[in-house]
Coordinates of C-alpha atoms in Angstrom, one line a residue:
M149 CA -17.2 1.4 -15.2
D150 CA -20.7 3.1 -15.3
E151 CA -22.9 4.2 -13.8
N152 CA -23.2 2.7 -11.0
G153 CA -19.6 3.1 -10.0
I154 CA -16.6 0.9 -10.6
R155 CA -17.2 -2.3 -12.1
A156 CA -13.5 -3.3 -12.6
L157 CA -10.0 -1.8 -12.2
A158 CA -6.8 -3.1 -12.8
I159 CA -3.7 -1.7 -11.3
A160 CA -0.2 -2.6 -12.7
S161 CA 2.9 -1.4 -9.7
Q162 CA 6.2 -1.1 -11.4
D163 CA 8.6 -2.6 -8.7
A164 CA 11.8 -2.0 -11.0
H165 CA 11.5 1.7 -10.2
A166 CA 12.7 1.0 -6.4
A167 CA 16.4 -0.1 -7.1
F168 CA 17.1 3.7 -8.6
G169 CA 15.2 5.2 -5.9
G170 CA 12.8 6.7 -7.7
V171 CA 11.3 6.9 -11.7
V172 CA 13.3 5.8 -14.4
P173 CA 11.3 7.4 -17.5
E174 CA 12.9 4.9 -20.1
I175 CA 11.7 2.2 -17.9
A176 CA 7.8 3.1 -17.4
A177 CA 7.3 4.1 -21.3
R178 CA 8.5 0.4 -21.8
E179 CA 6.4 -1.4 -19.1
H180 CA 3.5 0.5 -19.9
I181 CA 3.9 -0.8 -23.6
R182 CA 4.3 -4.0 -22.1
S183 CA 1.5 -4.2 -20.1
L184 CA -1.2 -2.1 -21.8
D185 CA -3.2 -4.9 -23.9
A186 CA -2.9 -7.2 -21.1
M187 CA -4.6 -4.7 -18.5
V188 CA -7.4 -3.9 -20.4
R189 CA -8.1 -7.4 -21.5
H190 CA -8.2 -8.5 -17.5
A191 CA -10.4 -5.3 -16.8
M192 CA -12.9 -6.1 -19.4
R193 CA -13.0 -9.5 -18.3
E194 CA -13.3 -8.4 -14.7
A195 CA -15.9 -5.8 -16.0
E196 CA -18.0 -8.7 -17.8
V197 CA -18.2 -6.2 -20.9
G198 CA -17.3 -6.9 -24.0
H199 CA -16.2 -3.9 -26.8
E200 CA -19.3 -3.2 -28.1
D201 CA -20.3 -2.4 -24.6
I202 CA -17.5 0.9 -24.4
A203 CA -19.0 4.4 -25.4
G204 CA -15.9 5.8 -25.4
V205 CA -12.0 5.7 -24.9
G206 CA -10.4 8.1 -21.7
V207 CA -6.7 8.5 -21.6
T208 CA -4.7 10.5 -19.3
A209 CA -2.7 13.0 -22.0
G210 CA -0.8 14.5 -19.1
P211 CA 1.0 16.2 -17.5
G212 CA 3.5 13.3 -16.3
L213 CA 6.6 11.3 -18.2
V214 CA 6.0 12.0 -21.8
G215 CA 7.4 8.4 -23.0
A216 CA 4.3 6.8 -20.8
L217 CA 2.4 9.5 -21.6
L218 CA 3.0 8.6 -25.1
A219 CA 2.8 4.6 -24.3
G220 CA -1.0 4.9 -22.9
V221 CA -2.4 8.2 -25.5
N222 CA -1.0 6.1 -28.6
W223 CA -2.5 2.9 -27.8
A224 CA -6.2 4.7 -26.8
K225 CA -5.9 6.5 -30.3
A226 CA -5.7 3.3 -32.0
Y227 CA -8.3 1.5 -30.4
A228 CA -10.7 4.5 -30.6
F229 CA -9.8 5.0 -34.0
A230 CA -10.1 0.8 -34.4
R231 CA -13.2 0.4 -32.7
G232 CA -15.0 4.1 -34.6
L233 CA -15.3 5.0 -30.7
P234 CA -14.8 9.2 -29.6
L235 CA -11.5 9.8 -27.6
L236 CA -11.1 11.7 -24.4
G237 CA -8.2 13.1 -23.4
V238 CA -7.9 13.5 -19.4
H239 CA -5.9 16.0 -17.3
H240 CA -4.1 13.7 -14.6
M241 CA -4.9 16.0 -11.7
E242 CA -8.3 16.5 -12.4
G243 CA -8.5 12.9 -12.6
H244 CA -7.7 12.8 -8.9
L245 CA -10.8 15.3 -7.8
F246 CA -13.2 12.7 -10.0
G247 CA -11.4 9.3 -8.1
T248 CA -12.0 10.6 -4.7
A249 CA -15.8 11.6 -5.7
L250 CA -16.1 7.9 -7.2
E251 CA -15.9 6.7 -3.4
H252 CA -18.1 9.4 -1.9
D253 CA -21.2 11.1 -2.6
G254 CA -20.7 14.1 -1.0
A255 CA -17.3 14.9 -2.7
H256 CA -18.9 16.7 -5.5
P257 CA -18.6 20.3 -6.2
P258 CA -18.7 23.2 -4.8
F259 CA -15.6 22.3 -3.2
I260 CA -11.8 23.2 -1.8
G261 CA -9.7 20.7 -3.8
L262 CA -6.0 19.6 -2.6
L263 CA -4.0 17.9 -4.8
V264 CA -0.7 16.5 -3.6
S265 CA 0.9 14.3 -5.4
G266 CA 4.8 13.6 -6.7
G267 CA 5.0 16.1 -9.1
H268 CA 2.4 18.3 -8.2
T269 CA 0.5 20.3 -5.1
L270 CA -2.3 22.3 -6.0
L271 CA -5.3 24.1 -3.7
L272 CA -8.0 25.4 -5.7
E273 CA -11.6 25.6 -5.9
A274 CA -13.9 23.9 -7.5
R275 CA -17.3 25.9 -8.5
A276 CA -18.6 22.9 -10.7
W277 CA -17.1 20.2 -12.4
G278 CA -14.9 21.6 -15.2
R279 CA -15.3 24.7 -13.6
Y280 CA -12.3 25.6 -11.1
R281 CA -10.9 28.6 -9.4
L282 CA -6.5 27.6 -8.4
L283 CA -5.9 29.2 -5.2
G284 CA -2.5 28.2 -4.9
Q285 CA 0.3 25.7 -5.7
T286 CA 3.8 25.0 -4.7
R287 CA 6.9 27.2 -6.4
D288 CA 9.3 24.9 -6.3
D289 CA 9.3 20.9 -5.2
A290 CA 6.0 19.0 -5.0
A291 CA 4.9 17.9 -1.7
G292 CA 5.4 14.0 -2.6
E293 CA 8.6 14.8 -4.2
A294 CA 9.8 16.1 -1.2
F295 CA 8.9 13.1 0.3
D296 CA 11.0 11.0 -1.3
K297 CA 14.2 13.1 -1.6
V298 CA 13.9 13.4 2.2
A299 CA 13.5 9.8 2.3
R300 CA 16.7 9.0 -0.1
R301 CA 18.6 11.5 1.9
L302 CA 17.7 9.6 5.3
G303 CA 18.4 6.3 3.6
L304 CA 15.0 5.0 3.3
P305 CA 14.0 2.7 0.3
Y306 CA 11.7 3.9 -2.4
P307 CA 8.6 4.9 -2.9
G308 CA 9.4 7.7 0.3
G309 CA 6.1 8.9 1.8
P310 CA 5.3 5.1 3.0
Q311 CA 9.0 5.1 4.6
I312 CA 8.3 8.4 5.9
Q313 CA 5.4 7.5 7.3
R314 CA 6.5 4.2 9.0
A315 CA 9.1 6.4 10.7
A316 CA 7.5 8.9 11.6
E317 CA 5.2 6.7 13.7
R318 CA 8.1 4.5 15.2
S319 CA 9.3 8.0 16.5
A320 CA 8.8 8.0 20.0
A321 CA 9.6 12.0 20.2
A322 CA 6.5 12.3 18.1
R323 CA 4.0 10.3 20.1
S324 CA 5.1 12.0 23.1
A325 CA 4.5 15.9 20.9
A326 CA 1.0 14.5 19.5
A327 CA -0.1 13.3 23.2
G328 CA 0.3 16.6 24.5
G329 CA 3.8 16.3 25.6
A330 CA 7.0 17.9 25.2
A331 CA 7.7 18.6 21.7
G332 CA 10.3 16.5 19.4
R333 CA 14.2 16.7 19.3
F334 CA 13.8 18.3 15.8
R335 CA 11.7 21.6 14.4
L336 CA 11.8 22.5 11.0
P337 CA 10.8 25.3 9.5
R338 CA 7.1 25.6 8.2
P339 CA 7.6 27.3 4.4
M340 CA 5.6 30.2 3.5
L341 CA 3.3 29.7 6.5
S342 CA 3.4 33.0 8.6
R343 CA 0.8 34.7 10.9
R344 CA 1.6 38.0 8.8
D345 CA -0.2 36.0 5.9
R346 CA -3.3 38.4 4.5
P347 CA -5.8 37.2 2.0
G348 CA -4.6 38.9 -1.3
D349 CA -1.2 38.3 -0.3
P350 CA 1.5 36.6 -2.9
A351 CA 2.4 33.4 0.1
Y352 CA -1.2 33.1 1.5
Y353 CA -2.1 30.1 -0.2
D354 CA 1.5 29.3 -2.4
M355 CA 3.4 26.5 -1.0
S356 CA 7.6 25.8 -0.7
F357 CA 9.0 23.0 0.2
S358 CA 12.7 22.8 -1.9
G359 CA 13.7 24.7 1.3
L360 CA 12.3 22.3 4.1
K361 CA 14.1 19.2 1.9
T362 CA 16.9 21.6 2.1
A363 CA 16.7 21.7 6.1
V364 CA 16.3 18.4 6.6
A365 CA 19.5 17.7 4.7
R366 CA 21.3 20.3 6.3
I367 CA 20.5 18.5 9.9
A368 CA 21.3 15.1 8.3
E369 CA 24.5 16.1 6.9
Q370 CA 25.5 17.5 10.7
L371 CA 24.2 14.3 12.0
E372 CA 26.2 12.0 10.0
E373 CA 29.1 14.0 11.4
E374 CA 29.1 13.3 15.1
G375 CA 28.2 9.6 14.4
G376 CA 24.2 9.5 14.9
L377 CA 22.1 9.6 12.3
A378 CA 21.2 6.3 12.6
G379 CA 19.5 6.9 15.6
A380 CA 17.8 10.0 14.7
V381 CA 15.8 8.7 11.0
D382 CA 13.1 8.2 12.8
D383 CA 12.7 11.8 14.9
L384 CA 14.1 13.5 11.6
A385 CA 11.1 12.0 9.5
A386 CA 8.3 12.7 11.6
E387 CA 9.2 16.1 11.7
F388 CA 9.5 16.7 8.4
Q389 CA 6.0 15.0 8.0
E390 CA 4.4 17.3 10.4
A391 CA 5.9 20.3 8.7
V392 CA 5.1 19.1 5.4
V393 CA 1.2 18.7 6.7
D394 CA 1.3 21.9 8.7
V395 CA 1.8 23.8 5.5
L396 CA -0.7 21.9 3.5
A397 CA -3.6 21.7 6.4
E398 CA -3.1 25.8 6.8
K399 CA -3.2 26.7 3.9
T400 CA -6.5 24.6 3.2
R401 CA -8.3 26.2 6.3
R402 CA -7.6 29.4 5.0
A403 CA -9.2 28.6 1.4
V404 CA -12.5 27.0 3.6
E405 CA -12.3 30.2 5.9
Q406 CA -11.6 32.6 2.8
T407 CA -14.5 31.2 1.1
G408 CA -17.1 29.8 2.5
C409 CA -16.9 26.6 1.8
R410 CA -17.0 24.0 3.7
R411 CA -16.6 20.6 2.0
V412 CA -12.4 19.6 0.9
V413 CA -11.7 17.3 -1.2
L414 CA -8.0 15.3 -1.4
G415 CA -6.5 13.8 -4.0
G416 CA -3.4 12.2 -5.5
G417 CA -0.8 10.0 -3.9
V418 CA -0.3 11.7 -0.8
A419 CA -3.5 11.5 0.5
R420 CA -2.6 8.1 1.4
N421 CA -1.0 9.6 4.5
S422 CA -3.2 9.4 7.6
R423 CA -1.1 11.7 9.2
L424 CA -1.9 14.6 6.5
R425 CA -6.1 12.9 6.9
E426 CA -5.6 13.5 10.5
G427 CA -4.1 17.0 10.3
L428 CA -6.8 18.2 7.9
A429 CA -9.1 17.0 9.8
E430 CA -8.2 18.4 12.9
R431 CA -7.2 22.0 11.5
L432 CA -10.4 22.0 9.8
G433 CA -12.3 20.8 13.0
S434 CA -16.4 21.2 12.4
S435 CA -16.0 24.2 10.0
G436 CA -15.0 21.6 7.4
E437 CA -16.3 18.2 5.8
L438 CA -13.2 16.4 4.5
Y439 CA -13.2 13.5 1.7
A440 CA -10.4 11.7 1.4
P441 CA -9.7 8.6 -1.1
S442 CA -9.0 5.2 0.0
P443 CA -5.4 4.0 -0.8
R444 CA -6.4 2.3 -4.3
L445 CA -7.9 5.1 -5.9
A446 CA -5.7 7.6 -3.9
T447 CA -2.9 6.3 -6.5
D448 CA -2.9 6.8 -10.2
N449 CA -5.7 4.7 -11.4
A450 CA -7.9 3.8 -14.6
A451 CA -10.9 4.6 -12.5
M452 CA -10.2 8.4 -12.0
I453 CA -9.4 9.5 -15.5
A454 CA -12.5 7.1 -17.0
A455 CA -14.4 8.6 -14.2
A456 CA -13.4 12.6 -15.5
A457 CA -13.6 11.1 -19.4
R458 CA -17.7 10.0 -19.0
F459 CA -18.2 14.0 -17.0
R460 CA -16.7 15.3 -20.6
L461 CA -18.1 13.0 -23.1
A462 CA -21.4 13.3 -21.6
R463 CA -21.2 17.2 -22.2
G464 CA -20.2 16.4 -26.1
E465 CA -16.7 16.8 -25.8
R466 CA -14.1 14.8 -27.8
S467 CA -10.1 15.4 -28.4
P468 CA -9.0 15.5 -31.8
W469 CA -7.6 12.7 -33.4
S470 CA -4.3 15.0 -33.3
L471 CA -4.3 14.4 -29.3
N472 CA -0.7 14.1 -28.2
A473 CA 1.2 13.5 -24.6
E474 CA 2.0 17.1 -23.1
A475 CA 4.4 16.9 -20.4
A476 CA 3.4 20.3 -18.9
L477 CA -0.8 20.0 -19.6
A478 CA -2.9 22.9 -18.2
F479 CA -5.4 22.5 -15.6
P480 CA -8.7 22.3 -17.9
G481 CA -11.5 24.6 -16.8
L482 CA -9.3 27.7 -14.5
A483 CA -11.1 30.9 -14.5

C-alpha cells in the first residue's frame, strides 16, 4: 500500500480448520510457513512494485497463536534484515482500527473504537492514533469465540459467526420481533447489562459472554431431551445473536454519551455481522456516526497491518531485531 491506499491485498483462507470445528494451532503455523513466500510475491506483482520500492516491513507481533505469529515475525525479520529495511511489529487489534480507516475518511480520531473478534472484545476511546484509553473489555469469552462455541453446540459448521447469522435470518420469530410483532420463543439474558449501572461502576463498560453461552447450552440440552432441538436452532441462534448485539450496542452507546465523542469505529472479524452493524446504528441513532469495514477488511488482513506500520514508521519508530511474537501483547498507547 502507499499514501493513496491499498495497491494490492492477498488473503489466503485456511479451510482445513473447518473439519475440526475450530482453529488448530499447528495447522495454522504450517499453512503460514507454506504460503508466505507465494503470498508476498503475488501481492508485489499485483501492486507492480519491486523490492527497491519497499520502505519498511510491518508484521503482526501479537496477540494471537504463537506458532502462526512466529512464522510471520521470522519471515519479516529475515526479509527486512536482508534488504536493510526498518522492521515494525504491529498489534493485531490496533491494526483493525486502521483497517476501517482505510475505507472511510471519517474513521479517524477522536473516536470510540469497538473491536470484536474471535479472541478479543474491546471498547476504547481513541484520542489520536497511538493514544488510547481502554473503557471496557470482555471478562471471559470474546464475542467471536462465543459465536463459534454456540454454533458448535447447535450443530452448525465452523466458522460459527456467519452460520449463526444465516440461521438467525431464517428465523421467522426473529423477523416478527424485528417488525414489531411478538417476541421470539426464547429469551436469553443480556450479561452485565442493567439499567442500574452507572458511570464509574466496574460493569458499566465491561462485557461477559461465557454465561450467555452456558444459557444457550442449557436450553439446547432441554430441547434435545424433548427431541426438539433441530426445529429450534434458527430461533435460538437468532436470540443469541440479538443478546450479543444488545450488549455491544448499549455499551458503545454509553461510551458515546459519556465521552461526547460521536464517531464510532467498528473493527474485527465480528464486524462482518450485519445485525451488529444494524444494532449499533439503531442504538446510536442521530447521536453517533458509525464506520464499519467491508468484509475483506473486517477479517484479518495484511493491509490493516501495513497501515498501522506506516503510521509508526512515519513517527520514527522501529522494532529491534529481537522482536518476538507475544500471545498476549499489550495494546499500545493506552493512557
